[in-house]
Coordinates of C-alpha atoms and ligand atoms in Angstrom, one line a residue:
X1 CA 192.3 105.6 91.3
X2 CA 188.8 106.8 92.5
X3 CA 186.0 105.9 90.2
X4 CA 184.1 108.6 88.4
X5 CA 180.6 108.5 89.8
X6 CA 177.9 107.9 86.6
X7 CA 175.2 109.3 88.3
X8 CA 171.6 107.8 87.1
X9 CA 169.5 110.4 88.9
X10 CA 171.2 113.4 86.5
X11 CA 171.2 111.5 83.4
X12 CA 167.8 110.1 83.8
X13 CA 166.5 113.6 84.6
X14 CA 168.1 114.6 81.0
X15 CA 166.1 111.9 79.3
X16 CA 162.9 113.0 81.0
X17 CA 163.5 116.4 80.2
X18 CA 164.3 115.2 76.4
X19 CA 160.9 113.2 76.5
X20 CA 159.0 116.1 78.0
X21 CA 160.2 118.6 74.8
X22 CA 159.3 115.3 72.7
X23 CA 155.8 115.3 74.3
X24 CA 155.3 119.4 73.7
X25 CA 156.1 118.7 70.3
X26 CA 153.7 115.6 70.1
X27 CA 150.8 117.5 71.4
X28 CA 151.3 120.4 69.4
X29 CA 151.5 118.6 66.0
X30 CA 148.7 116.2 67.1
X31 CA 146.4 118.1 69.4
X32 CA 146.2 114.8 71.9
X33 CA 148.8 113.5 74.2
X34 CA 151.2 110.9 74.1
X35 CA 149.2 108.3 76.0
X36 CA 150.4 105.2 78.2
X37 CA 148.1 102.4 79.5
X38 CA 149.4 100.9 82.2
X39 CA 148.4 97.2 83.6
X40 CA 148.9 95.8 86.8
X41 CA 147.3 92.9 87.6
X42 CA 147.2 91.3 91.6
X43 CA 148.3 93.4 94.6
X44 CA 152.7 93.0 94.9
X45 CA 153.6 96.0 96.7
X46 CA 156.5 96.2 94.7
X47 CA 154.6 96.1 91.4
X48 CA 152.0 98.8 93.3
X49 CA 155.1 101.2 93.6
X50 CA 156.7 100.3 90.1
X51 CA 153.2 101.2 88.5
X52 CA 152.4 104.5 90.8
X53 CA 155.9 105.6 90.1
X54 CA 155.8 105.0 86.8
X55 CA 152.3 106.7 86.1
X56 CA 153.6 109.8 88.2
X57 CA 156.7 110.4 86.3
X58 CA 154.5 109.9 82.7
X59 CA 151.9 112.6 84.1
X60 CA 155.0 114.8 85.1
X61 CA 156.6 115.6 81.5
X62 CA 152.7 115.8 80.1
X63 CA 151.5 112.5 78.9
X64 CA 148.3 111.2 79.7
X65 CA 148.3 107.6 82.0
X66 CA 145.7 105.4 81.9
X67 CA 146.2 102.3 84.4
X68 CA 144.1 98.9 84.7
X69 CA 144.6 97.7 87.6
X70 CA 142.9 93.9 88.0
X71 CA 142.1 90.9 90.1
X72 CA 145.1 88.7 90.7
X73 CA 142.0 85.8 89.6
X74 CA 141.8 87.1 86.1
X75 CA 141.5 84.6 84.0
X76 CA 144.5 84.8 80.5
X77 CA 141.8 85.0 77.7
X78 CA 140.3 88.0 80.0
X79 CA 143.4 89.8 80.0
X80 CA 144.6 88.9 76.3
X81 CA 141.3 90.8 75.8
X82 CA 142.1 93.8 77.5
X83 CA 145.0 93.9 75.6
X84 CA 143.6 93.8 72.4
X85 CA 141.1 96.4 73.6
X86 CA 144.3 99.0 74.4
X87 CA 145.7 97.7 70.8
X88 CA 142.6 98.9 69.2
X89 CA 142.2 102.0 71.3
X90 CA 144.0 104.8 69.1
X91 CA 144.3 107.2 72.3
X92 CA 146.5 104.3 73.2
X93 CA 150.2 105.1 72.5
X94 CA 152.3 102.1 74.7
X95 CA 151.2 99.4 77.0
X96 CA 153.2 98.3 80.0
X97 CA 152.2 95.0 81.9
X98 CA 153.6 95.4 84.7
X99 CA 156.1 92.0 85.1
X100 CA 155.7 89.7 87.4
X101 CA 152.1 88.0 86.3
X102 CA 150.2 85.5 88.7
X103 CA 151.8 82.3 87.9
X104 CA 149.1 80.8 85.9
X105 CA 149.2 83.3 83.6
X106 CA 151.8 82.8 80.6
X107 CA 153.5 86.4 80.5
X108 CA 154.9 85.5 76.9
X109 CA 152.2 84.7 75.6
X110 CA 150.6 88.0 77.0
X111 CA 153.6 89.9 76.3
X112 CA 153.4 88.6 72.9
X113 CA 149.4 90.1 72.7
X114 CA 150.8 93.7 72.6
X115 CA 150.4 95.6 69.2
X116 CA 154.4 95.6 68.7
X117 CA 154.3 98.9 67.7
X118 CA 152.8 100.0 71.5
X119 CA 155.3 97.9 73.1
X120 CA 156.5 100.5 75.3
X121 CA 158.6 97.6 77.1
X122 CA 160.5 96.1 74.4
X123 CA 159.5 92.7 75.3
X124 CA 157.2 91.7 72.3
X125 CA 159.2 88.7 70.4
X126 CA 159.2 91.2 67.1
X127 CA 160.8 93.7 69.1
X128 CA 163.5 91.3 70.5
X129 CA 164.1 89.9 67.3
X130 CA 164.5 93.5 65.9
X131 CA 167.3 94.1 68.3
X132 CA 168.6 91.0 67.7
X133 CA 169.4 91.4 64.1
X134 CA 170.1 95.0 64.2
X135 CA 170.7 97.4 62.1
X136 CA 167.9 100.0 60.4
X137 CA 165.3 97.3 62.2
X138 CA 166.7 99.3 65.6
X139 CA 164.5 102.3 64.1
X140 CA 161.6 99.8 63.9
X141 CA 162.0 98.1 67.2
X142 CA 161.7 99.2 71.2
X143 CA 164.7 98.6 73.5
X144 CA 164.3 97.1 76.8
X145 CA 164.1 99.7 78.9
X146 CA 166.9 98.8 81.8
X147 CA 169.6 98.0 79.1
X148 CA 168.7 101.2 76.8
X149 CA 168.7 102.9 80.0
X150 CA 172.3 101.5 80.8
X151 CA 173.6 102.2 77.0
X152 CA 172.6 105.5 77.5
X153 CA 174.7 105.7 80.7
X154 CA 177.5 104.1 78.7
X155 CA 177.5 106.2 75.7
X156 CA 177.5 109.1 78.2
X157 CA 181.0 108.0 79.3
X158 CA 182.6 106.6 76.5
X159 CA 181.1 107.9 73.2
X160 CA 182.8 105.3 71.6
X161 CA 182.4 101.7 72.9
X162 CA 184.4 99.9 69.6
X163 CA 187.0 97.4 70.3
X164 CA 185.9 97.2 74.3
X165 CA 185.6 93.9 75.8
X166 CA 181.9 94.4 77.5
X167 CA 181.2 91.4 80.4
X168 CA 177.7 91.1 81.2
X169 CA 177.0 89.1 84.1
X170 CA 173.3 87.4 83.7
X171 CA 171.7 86.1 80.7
X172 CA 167.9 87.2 81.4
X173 CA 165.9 88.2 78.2
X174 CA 164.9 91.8 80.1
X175 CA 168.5 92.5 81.4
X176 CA 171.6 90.2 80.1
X177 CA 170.7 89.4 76.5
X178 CA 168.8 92.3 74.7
X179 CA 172.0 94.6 77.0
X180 CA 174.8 92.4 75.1
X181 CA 173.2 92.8 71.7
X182 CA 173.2 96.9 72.3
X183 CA 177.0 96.4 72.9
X184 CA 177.5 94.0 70.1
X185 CA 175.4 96.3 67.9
X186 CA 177.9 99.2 68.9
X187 CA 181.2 97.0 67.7
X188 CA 182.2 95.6 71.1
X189 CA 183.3 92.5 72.1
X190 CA 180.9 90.9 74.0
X191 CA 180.9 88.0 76.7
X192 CA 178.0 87.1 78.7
X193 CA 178.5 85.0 81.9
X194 CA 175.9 83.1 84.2
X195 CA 175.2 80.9 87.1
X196 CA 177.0 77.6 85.4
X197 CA 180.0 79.9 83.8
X198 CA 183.1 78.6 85.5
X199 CA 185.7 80.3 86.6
X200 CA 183.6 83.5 86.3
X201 CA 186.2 86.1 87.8
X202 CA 188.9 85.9 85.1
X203 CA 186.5 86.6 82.6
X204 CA 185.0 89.2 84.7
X205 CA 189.2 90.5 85.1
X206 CA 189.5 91.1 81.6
X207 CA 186.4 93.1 80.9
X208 CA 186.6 97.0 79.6
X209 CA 183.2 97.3 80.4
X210 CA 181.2 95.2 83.2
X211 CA 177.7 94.9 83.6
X212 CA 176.3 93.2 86.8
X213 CA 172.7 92.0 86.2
X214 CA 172.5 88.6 88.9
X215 CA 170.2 89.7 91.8
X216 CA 172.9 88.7 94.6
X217 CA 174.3 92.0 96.5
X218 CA 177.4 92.9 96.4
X219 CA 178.7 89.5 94.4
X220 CA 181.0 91.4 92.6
X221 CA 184.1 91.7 94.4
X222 CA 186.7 94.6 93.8
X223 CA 189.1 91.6 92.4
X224 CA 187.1 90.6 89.9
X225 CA 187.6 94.1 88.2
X226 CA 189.8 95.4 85.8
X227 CA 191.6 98.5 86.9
X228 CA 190.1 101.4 84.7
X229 CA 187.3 99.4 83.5
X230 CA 183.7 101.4 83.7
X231 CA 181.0 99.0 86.1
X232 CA 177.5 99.5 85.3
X233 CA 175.4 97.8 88.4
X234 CA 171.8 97.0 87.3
X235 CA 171.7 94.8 90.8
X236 CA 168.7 96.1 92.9
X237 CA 168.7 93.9 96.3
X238 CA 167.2 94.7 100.1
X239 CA 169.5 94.0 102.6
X240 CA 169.3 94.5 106.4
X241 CA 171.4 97.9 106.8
X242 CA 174.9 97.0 109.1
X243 CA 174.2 100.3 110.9
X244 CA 170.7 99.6 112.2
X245 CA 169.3 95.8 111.5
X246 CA 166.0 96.8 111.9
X247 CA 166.1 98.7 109.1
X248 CA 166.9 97.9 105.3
X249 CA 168.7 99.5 102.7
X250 CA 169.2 99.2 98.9
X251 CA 172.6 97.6 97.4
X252 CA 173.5 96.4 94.1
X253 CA 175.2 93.2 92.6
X254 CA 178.6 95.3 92.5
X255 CA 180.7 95.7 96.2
X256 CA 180.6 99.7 95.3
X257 CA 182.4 100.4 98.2
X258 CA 185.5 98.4 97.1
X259 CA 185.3 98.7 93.3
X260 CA 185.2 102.7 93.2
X261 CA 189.1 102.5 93.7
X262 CA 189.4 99.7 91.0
X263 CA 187.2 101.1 88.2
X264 CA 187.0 104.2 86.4
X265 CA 183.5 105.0 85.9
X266 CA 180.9 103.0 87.8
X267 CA 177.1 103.1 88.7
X268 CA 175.8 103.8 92.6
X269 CA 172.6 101.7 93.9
X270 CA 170.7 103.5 94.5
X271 CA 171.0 106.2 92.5
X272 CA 172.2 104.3 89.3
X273 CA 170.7 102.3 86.6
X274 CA 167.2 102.4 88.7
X275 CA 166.5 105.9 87.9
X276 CA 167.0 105.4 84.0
X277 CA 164.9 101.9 83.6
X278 CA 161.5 104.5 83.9
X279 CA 162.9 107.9 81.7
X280 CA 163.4 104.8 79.2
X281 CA 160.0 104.1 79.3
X282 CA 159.2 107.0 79.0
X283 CA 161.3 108.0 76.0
X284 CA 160.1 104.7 74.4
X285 CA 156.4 105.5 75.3
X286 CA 155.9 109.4 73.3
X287 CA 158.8 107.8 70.5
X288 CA 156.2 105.1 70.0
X289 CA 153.4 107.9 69.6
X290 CA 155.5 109.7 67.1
X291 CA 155.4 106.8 64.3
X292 CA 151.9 105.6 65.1
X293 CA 151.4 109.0 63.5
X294 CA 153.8 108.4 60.4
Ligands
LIG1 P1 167.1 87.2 86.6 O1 167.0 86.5 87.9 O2 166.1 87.0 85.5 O3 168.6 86.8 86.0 C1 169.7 86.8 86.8 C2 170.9 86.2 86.0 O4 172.0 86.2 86.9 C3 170.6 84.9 85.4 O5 171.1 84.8 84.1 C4 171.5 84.0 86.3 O6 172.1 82.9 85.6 C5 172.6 84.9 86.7 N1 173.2 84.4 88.0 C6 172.5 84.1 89.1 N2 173.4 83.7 90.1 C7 174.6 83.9 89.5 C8 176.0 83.6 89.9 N3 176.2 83.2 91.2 N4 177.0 83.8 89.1 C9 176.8 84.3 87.8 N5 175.5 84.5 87.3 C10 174.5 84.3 88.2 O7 167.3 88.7 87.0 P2 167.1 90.1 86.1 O8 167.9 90.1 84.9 O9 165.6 90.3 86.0 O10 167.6 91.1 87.2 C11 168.9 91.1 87.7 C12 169.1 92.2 88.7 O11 168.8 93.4 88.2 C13 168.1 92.1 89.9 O12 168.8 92.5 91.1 C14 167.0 93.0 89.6 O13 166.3 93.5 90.7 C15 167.7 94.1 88.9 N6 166.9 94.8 88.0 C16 167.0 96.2 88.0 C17 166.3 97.0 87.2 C18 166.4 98.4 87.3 O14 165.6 99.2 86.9 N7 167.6 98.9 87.8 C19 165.4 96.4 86.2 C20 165.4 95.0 86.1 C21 166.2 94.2 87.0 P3 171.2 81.6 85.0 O15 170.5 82.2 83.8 O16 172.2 80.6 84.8 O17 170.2 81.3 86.1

């Protein structure tokens, strides 16, 4: 068997293309655009490219972007009060801090200083307790945008997920939990696994559905897979390429190479779950817009 190829760069395009018709329709009832603020605080390159990528893709289907970018020395009261300054702004839509913050600031507790209603990220505890108990709250609430962005990829394959034995390999609250309660929510049977889960690969051997969210490339072995079962690979790790070690390339959690002749549907990195995490955000972003208006 060779894997079907869900291919993120496609599917995301969809869901910006769906967000960008959202955003016509926005600006045509409302006269304003679907605004995002965006904050960044300190210099990570990585975060840099997240928040550049992220603004550039929001201008692309017509929303307006506003980023903060700030000293990696602001202080937690300082930024607490530029978020409740973006709460209070009504041209402000959704507000992203970009993740990770300085280490002496709490990110809960600023995470938890977002308007829930412009939490673009899902992150707000109202938001993950929405999700959490499900139901008509999921109308109220924002989904994290990597698992909503993986759900999608799901649903895209197997319209109906009831019954299926979903593995999630990781626990984290952006990735692993608010991803199992999505399945859950959808009538699956769900199993989450982490770093003191023993004998991990016969749980992993029974799963329908298996979702790799560790951080450690290519951990999951083509034995540790079910033969048919669908692999969404949220892994995103730099590795020195076997080809040329002076350069690096991009692999996931899941040994693609292997597991494409085991599974039946499964996620390339790059290519994958990457694209999707930022058309989620986007989706989220002009969704939250809509009922600010209602
Ligand atoms: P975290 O580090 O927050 O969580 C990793 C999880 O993996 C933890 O629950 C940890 O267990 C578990 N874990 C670690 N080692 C093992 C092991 N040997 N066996 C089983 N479980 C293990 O990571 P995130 O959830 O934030 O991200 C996971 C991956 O997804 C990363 O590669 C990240 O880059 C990527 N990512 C990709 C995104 C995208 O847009 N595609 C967005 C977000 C993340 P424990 O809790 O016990 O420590």
């Amino acid at each position: 068997m060779t894997a079907s190829i869900i291919d993120g760069k496609i599917i995301s395009a969809e869901v910006r293309a769906e967000a960008k018709l959202e955003v016509e329709r926005f600006t045509e009832l409302y006269k304003t655009k679907p605004c995002l603020a965006v904050v960044l605080v300190g210099e990570n390159p990585a975060s840099q490219v997240y928040v550049r990528t992220k603004s550039k893709m929001a201008k692309e289907i017509g929303m307006d972007v506003e980023d903060h970018i700030k000293q990696k020395d602001i202080s937690e009261e300082d930024l607490i009060g530029i978020i409740y300054e973006l709460n209070n702004n009504k041209r402000v839509n959704g507000i992203l801090v970009q993740l990770p913050l300085p280490d002496h600031i709490d990110s809960r507790v600023i995470i938890d200083a977002i308007d829930p209603k412009k939490d673009a990220d899902g992150f707000h505890a109202l938001n993950v307790g929405r999700n959490s108990i499900g139901g008509d709250l999921l109308k109220k609430s924002f989904v994290p945008c990597t698992p909503l962005g993986c759900f999608l990829m799901l649903k895209r394959s197997v319209p109906n997920l009831a019954g299926m034995h979903a593995v999630i390999i990781g626990r984290s609250n952006i990735v692993g939990k608010p991803m199992a309660q999505l399945l859950l929510e959808e009538s699956c049977t769900v199993t989450i696994v982490h770093s003191k889960t023993k004998d991990l690969e016969t749980i992993t051997r029974q799963a329908d559905i298996l979702v790799a969210a560790v951080g450690k490339p290519l951990m999951v072995k083509a034995d540790w897979i079910k033969s048919g079962a669908i692999v969404i690979d949220v892994g995103i790790n730099r590795v020195e390429s076997l080809d040329d070690t002076s350069k690096t390339k991009l692999v996931g959690d899941v040994d693609f190479a292997n597991a494409i002749n085991i599974a039946s549907a499964i996620t390339p990195v790059p290519g994958g779950v990457g694209p999707m995490t930022i058309a989620c955000l986007l989706k989220n972003t002009v969704e939250a817009a809509f009922r600010q208006q209602n």
